[in-house]
Short mmCIF file of C-alpha atoms in Angstrom, two decimals:
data_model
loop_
_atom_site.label_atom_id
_atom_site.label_comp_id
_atom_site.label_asym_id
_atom_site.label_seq_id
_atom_site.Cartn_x
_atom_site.Cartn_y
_atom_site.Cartn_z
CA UNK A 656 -99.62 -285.97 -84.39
CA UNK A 657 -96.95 -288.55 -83.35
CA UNK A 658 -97.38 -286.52 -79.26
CA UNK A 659 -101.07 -286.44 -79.56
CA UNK A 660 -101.14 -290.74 -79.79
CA UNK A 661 -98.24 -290.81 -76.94
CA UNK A 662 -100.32 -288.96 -75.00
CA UNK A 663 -103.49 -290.77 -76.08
CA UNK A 664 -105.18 -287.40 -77.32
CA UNK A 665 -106.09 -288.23 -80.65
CA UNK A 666 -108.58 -286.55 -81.99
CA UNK A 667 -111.63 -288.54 -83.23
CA UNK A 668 -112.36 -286.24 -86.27
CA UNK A 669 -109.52 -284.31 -87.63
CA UNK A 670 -109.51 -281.82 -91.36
CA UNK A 671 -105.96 -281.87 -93.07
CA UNK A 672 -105.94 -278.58 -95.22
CA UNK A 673 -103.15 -277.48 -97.04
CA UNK A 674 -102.81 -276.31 -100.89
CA UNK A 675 -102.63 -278.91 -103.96
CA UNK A 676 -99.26 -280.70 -103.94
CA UNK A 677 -98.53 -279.83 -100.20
CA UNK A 678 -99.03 -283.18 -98.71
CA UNK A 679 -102.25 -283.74 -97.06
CA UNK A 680 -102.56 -287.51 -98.61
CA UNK A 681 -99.20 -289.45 -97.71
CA UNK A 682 -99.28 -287.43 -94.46
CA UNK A 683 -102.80 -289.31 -93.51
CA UNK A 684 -101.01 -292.01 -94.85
CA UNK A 685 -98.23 -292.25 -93.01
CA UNK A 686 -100.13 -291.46 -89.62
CA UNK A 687 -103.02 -293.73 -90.35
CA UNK A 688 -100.21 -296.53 -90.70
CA UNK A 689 -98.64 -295.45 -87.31
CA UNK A 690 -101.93 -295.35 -86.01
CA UNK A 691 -102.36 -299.48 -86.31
CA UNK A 692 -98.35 -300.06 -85.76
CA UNK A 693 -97.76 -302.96 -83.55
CA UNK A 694 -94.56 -301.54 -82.80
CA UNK A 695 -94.33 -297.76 -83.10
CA UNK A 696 -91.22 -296.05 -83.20
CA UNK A 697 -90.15 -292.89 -81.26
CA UNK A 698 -90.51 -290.91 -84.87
CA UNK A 699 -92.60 -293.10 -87.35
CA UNK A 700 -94.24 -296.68 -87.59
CA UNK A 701 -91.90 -299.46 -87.72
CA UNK A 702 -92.36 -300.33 -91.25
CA UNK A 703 -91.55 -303.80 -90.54
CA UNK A 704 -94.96 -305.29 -89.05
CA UNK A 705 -97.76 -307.24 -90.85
CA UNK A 706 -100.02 -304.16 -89.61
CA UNK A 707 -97.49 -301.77 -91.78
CA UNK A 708 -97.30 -304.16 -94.49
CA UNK A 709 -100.64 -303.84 -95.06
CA UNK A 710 -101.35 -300.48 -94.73
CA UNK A 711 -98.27 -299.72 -96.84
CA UNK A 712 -100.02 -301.64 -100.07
CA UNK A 713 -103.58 -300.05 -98.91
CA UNK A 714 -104.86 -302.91 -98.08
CA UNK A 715 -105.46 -302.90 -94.20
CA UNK A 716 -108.92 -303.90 -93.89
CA UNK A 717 -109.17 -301.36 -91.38
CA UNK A 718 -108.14 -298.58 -92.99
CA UNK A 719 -111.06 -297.21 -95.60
CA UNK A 720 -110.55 -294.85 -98.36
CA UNK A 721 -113.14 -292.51 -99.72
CA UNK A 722 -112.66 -290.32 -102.66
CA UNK A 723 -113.92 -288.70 -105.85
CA UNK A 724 -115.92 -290.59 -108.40
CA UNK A 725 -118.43 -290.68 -110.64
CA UNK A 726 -121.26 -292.82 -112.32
CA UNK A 727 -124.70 -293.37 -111.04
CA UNK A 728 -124.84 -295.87 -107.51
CA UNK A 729 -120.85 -296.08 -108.26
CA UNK A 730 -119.15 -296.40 -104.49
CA UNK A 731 -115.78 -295.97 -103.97
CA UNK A 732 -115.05 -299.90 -103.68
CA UNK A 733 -115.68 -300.08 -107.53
CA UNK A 734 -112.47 -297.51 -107.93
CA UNK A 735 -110.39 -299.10 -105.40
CA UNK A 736 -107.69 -301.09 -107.19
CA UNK A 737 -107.42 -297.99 -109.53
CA UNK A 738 -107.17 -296.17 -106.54
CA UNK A 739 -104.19 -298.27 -105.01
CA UNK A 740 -102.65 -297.95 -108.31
CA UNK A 741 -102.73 -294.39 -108.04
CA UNK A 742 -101.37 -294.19 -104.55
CA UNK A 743 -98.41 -296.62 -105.50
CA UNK A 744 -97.66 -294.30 -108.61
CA UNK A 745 -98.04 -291.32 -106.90
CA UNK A 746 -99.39 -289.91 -103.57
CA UNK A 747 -98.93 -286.60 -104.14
CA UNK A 748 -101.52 -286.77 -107.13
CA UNK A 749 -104.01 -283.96 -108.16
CA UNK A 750 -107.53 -284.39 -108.62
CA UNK A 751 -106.85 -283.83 -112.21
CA UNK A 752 -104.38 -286.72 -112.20
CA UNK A 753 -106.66 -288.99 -110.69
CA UNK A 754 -109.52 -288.18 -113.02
CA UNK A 755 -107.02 -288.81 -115.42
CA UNK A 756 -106.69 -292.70 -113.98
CA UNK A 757 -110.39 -293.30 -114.29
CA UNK A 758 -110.27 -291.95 -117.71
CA UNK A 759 -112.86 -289.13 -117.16
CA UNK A 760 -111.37 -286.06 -117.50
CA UNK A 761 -114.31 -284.45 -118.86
CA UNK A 762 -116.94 -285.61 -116.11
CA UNK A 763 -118.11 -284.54 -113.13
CA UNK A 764 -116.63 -286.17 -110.15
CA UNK A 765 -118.12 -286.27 -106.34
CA UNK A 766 -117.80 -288.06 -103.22
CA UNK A 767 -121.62 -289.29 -103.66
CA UNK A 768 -124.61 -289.89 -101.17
CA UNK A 769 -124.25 -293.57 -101.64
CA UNK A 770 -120.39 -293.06 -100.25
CA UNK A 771 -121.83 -291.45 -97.86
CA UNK A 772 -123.85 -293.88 -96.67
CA UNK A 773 -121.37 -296.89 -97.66
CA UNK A 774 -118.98 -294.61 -95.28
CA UNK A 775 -121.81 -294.71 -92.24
CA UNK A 776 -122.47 -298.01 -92.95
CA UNK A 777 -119.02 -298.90 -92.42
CA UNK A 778 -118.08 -297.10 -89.50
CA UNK A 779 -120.81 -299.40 -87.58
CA UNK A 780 -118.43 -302.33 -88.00
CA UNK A 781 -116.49 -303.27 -85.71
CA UNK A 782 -112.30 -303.15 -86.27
CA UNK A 783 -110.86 -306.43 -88.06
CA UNK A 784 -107.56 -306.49 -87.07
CA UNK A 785 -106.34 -303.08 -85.97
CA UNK A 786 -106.51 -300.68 -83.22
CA UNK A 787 -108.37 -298.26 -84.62
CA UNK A 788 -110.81 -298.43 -87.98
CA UNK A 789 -109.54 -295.15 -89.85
CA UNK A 790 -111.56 -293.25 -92.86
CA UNK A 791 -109.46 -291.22 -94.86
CA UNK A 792 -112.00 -288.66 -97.05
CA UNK A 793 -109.60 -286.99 -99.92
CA UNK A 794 -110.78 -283.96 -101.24
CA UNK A 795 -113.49 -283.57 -98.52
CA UNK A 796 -114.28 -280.04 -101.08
CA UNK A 797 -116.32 -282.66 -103.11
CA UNK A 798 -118.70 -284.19 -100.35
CA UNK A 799 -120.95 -280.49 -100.66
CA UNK A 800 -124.04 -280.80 -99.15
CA UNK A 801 -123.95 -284.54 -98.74
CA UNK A 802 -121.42 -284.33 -96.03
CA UNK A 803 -124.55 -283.34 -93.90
CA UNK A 804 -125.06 -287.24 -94.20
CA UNK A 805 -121.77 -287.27 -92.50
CA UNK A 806 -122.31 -285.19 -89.44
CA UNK A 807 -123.55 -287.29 -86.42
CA UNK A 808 -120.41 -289.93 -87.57
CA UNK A 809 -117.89 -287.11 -87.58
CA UNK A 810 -119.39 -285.74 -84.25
CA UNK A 811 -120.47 -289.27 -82.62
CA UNK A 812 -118.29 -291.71 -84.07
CA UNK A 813 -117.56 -295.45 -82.03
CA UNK A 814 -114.57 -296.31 -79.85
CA UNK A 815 -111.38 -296.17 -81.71
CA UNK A 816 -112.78 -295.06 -84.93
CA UNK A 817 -110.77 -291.78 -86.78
CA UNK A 818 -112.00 -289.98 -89.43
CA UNK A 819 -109.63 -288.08 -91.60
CA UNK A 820 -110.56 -284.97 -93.85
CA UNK A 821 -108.22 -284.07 -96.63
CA UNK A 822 -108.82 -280.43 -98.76
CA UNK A 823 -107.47 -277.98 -100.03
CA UNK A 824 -110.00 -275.09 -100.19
CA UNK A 825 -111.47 -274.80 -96.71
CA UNK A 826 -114.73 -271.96 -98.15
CA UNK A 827 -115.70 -275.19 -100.02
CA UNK A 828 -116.23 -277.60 -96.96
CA UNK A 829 -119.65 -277.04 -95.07
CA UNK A 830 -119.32 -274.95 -91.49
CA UNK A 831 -120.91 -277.93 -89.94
CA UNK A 832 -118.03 -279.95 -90.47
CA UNK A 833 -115.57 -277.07 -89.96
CA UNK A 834 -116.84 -276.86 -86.99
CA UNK A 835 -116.98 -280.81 -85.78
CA UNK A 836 -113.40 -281.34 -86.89
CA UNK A 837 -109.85 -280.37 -85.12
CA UNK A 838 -108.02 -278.65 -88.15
CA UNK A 839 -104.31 -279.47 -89.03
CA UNK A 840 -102.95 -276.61 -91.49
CA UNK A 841 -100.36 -278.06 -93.81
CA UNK A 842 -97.75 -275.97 -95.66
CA UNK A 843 -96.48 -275.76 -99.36
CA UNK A 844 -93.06 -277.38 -99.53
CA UNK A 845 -90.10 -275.37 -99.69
CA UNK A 846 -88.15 -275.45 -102.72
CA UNK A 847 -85.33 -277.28 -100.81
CA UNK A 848 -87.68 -279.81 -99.47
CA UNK A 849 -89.20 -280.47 -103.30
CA UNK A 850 -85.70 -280.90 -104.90
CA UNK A 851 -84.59 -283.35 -102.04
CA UNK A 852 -87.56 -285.27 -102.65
CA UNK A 853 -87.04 -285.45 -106.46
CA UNK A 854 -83.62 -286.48 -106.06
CA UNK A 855 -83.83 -289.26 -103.50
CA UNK A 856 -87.20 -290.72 -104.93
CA UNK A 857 -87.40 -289.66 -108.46
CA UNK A 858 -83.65 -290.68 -109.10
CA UNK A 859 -83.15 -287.03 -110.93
CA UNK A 860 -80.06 -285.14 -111.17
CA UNK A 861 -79.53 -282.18 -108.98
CA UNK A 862 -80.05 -280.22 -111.62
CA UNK A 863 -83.05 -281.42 -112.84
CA UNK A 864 -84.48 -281.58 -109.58
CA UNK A 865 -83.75 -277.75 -109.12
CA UNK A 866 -85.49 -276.69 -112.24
CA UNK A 867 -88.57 -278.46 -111.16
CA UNK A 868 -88.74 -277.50 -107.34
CA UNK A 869 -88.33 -273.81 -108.98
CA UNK A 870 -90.54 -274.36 -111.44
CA UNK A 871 -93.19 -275.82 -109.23
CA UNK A 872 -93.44 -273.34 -106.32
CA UNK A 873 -93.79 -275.78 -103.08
CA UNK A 874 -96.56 -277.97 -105.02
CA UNK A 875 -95.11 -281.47 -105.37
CA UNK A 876 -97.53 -282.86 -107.99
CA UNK A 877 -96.51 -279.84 -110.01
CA UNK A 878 -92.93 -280.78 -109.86
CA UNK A 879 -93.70 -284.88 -110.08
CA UNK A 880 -95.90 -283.43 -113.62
CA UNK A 881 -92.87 -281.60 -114.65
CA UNK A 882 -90.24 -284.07 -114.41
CA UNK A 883 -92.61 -286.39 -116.35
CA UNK A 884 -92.84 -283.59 -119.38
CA UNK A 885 -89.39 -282.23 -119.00
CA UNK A 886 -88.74 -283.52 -123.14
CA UNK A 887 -91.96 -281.92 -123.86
CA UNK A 888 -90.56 -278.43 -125.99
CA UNK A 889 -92.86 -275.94 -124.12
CA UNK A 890 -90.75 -277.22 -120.90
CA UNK A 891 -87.60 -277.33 -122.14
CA UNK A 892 -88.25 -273.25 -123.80
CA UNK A 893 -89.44 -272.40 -119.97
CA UNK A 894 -86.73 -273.41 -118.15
CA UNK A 895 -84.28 -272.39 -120.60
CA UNK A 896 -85.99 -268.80 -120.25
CA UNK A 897 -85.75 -269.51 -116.34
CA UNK A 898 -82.23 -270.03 -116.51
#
């Protein structure tokens, strides 16, 4: 991704699809905040700039986020300090765990025609402060058929406007916008990579942070969950067994 902006190849509509817990979100993060650096590193955004600042809190005003919800003419600017919330808690979070933050487990969530349209609506603006105005669609799965509303924006879009696609089940997402988008395939963490994660961020022991990368099989919300329950019983019985 990092070559692609050297270069100035970047792709104007791109899918990030990889499995629950593999990373799709904070990496569309992290490149939508390099992206709008003002000073870009060799590796990574500089961290440092007003630009990164911003993005860093999700609050760029050029940076748009569009997501499950739910409730009739609801748009995802209603949800969005949950939403932030969420993100500062936990990036790697599940559907489930965001339904969870809206306290509405038991309904049905979408990404709804009137996000559509607030999404079209807003790509017609022009760019506040940043280089590019970015749209980052997590779990595209729920757009069904009202991503057709989406299609001339993902295939047309202005100058310096970047839409990014997050899913995880790619026989969900319509062949029209298969089709209209360059596809990055994201991996499942490797054990290694989960326990060195829960041990520099999570502030676990190494042992703890074992259990749970084993335990959680490359998905990192899965191993976030499981350091959260580790004193539930049912927890402690499995990894005992494990071990």
């Amino acid at each position: 991704l990092i070559q692609r902006v050297k270069k100035g190849q970047i792709p104007h509509a791109q899918l990030f699809l990889g499995p629950q817990g593999s990373g799709q979100l904070p990496l569309a993060l992290a490149y939508a905040q390099y992206l709008n650096c003002l000073d870009p590193q060799d590796d990574d955004s500089c961290g440092n700039c007003n630009s990164c600042r911003k993005s860093a809190k999700f609050i760029h005003p050029d940076i748009h986020y569009f997501f499950p919800i739910f409730g009739a003419k609801a748009l995802c600017i209603h949800f969005i300090e949950k939403w932030r919330t969420a993100l500062q808690n936990n990036p790697y979070q599940s559907e489930v765990e965001w339904m969870q933050q809206l306290e509405a487990e038991n309904k049905q969530a979408n990404i709804t025609a009137d996000a559509c349209k607030e999404l079209v609506r807003n790509v017609g603006f022009k760019a506040f402060e940043g280089k590019y105005k970015i749209f980052i669609v997590w779990q595209a799965e729920r757009l069904g058929k009202e991503g057709n509303r989406l299609l001339k924006t993902i295939e047309e879009p202005p100058p310096n406007t970047i839409l990014l696609l997050l899913a995880e089940e790619e026989n969900r997402l319509l062949s029209t916008i298969l089709s209209r988008t360059q596809q990055v395939n994201i991996p499942s963490f490797s054990d290694q990579a989960v326990q060195q994660y829960l041990s520099q961020q999570a502030g676990v022991s190494t042992e703890q942070a074992a259990q749970a990368a084993l335990l959680a099989n490359g998905n990192m919300s899965s191993a976030l969950q499981i350091l959260q329950q580790s004193n539930d019983e049912v927890t402690r019985h499995l990894i005992t067994w494990i071990n």
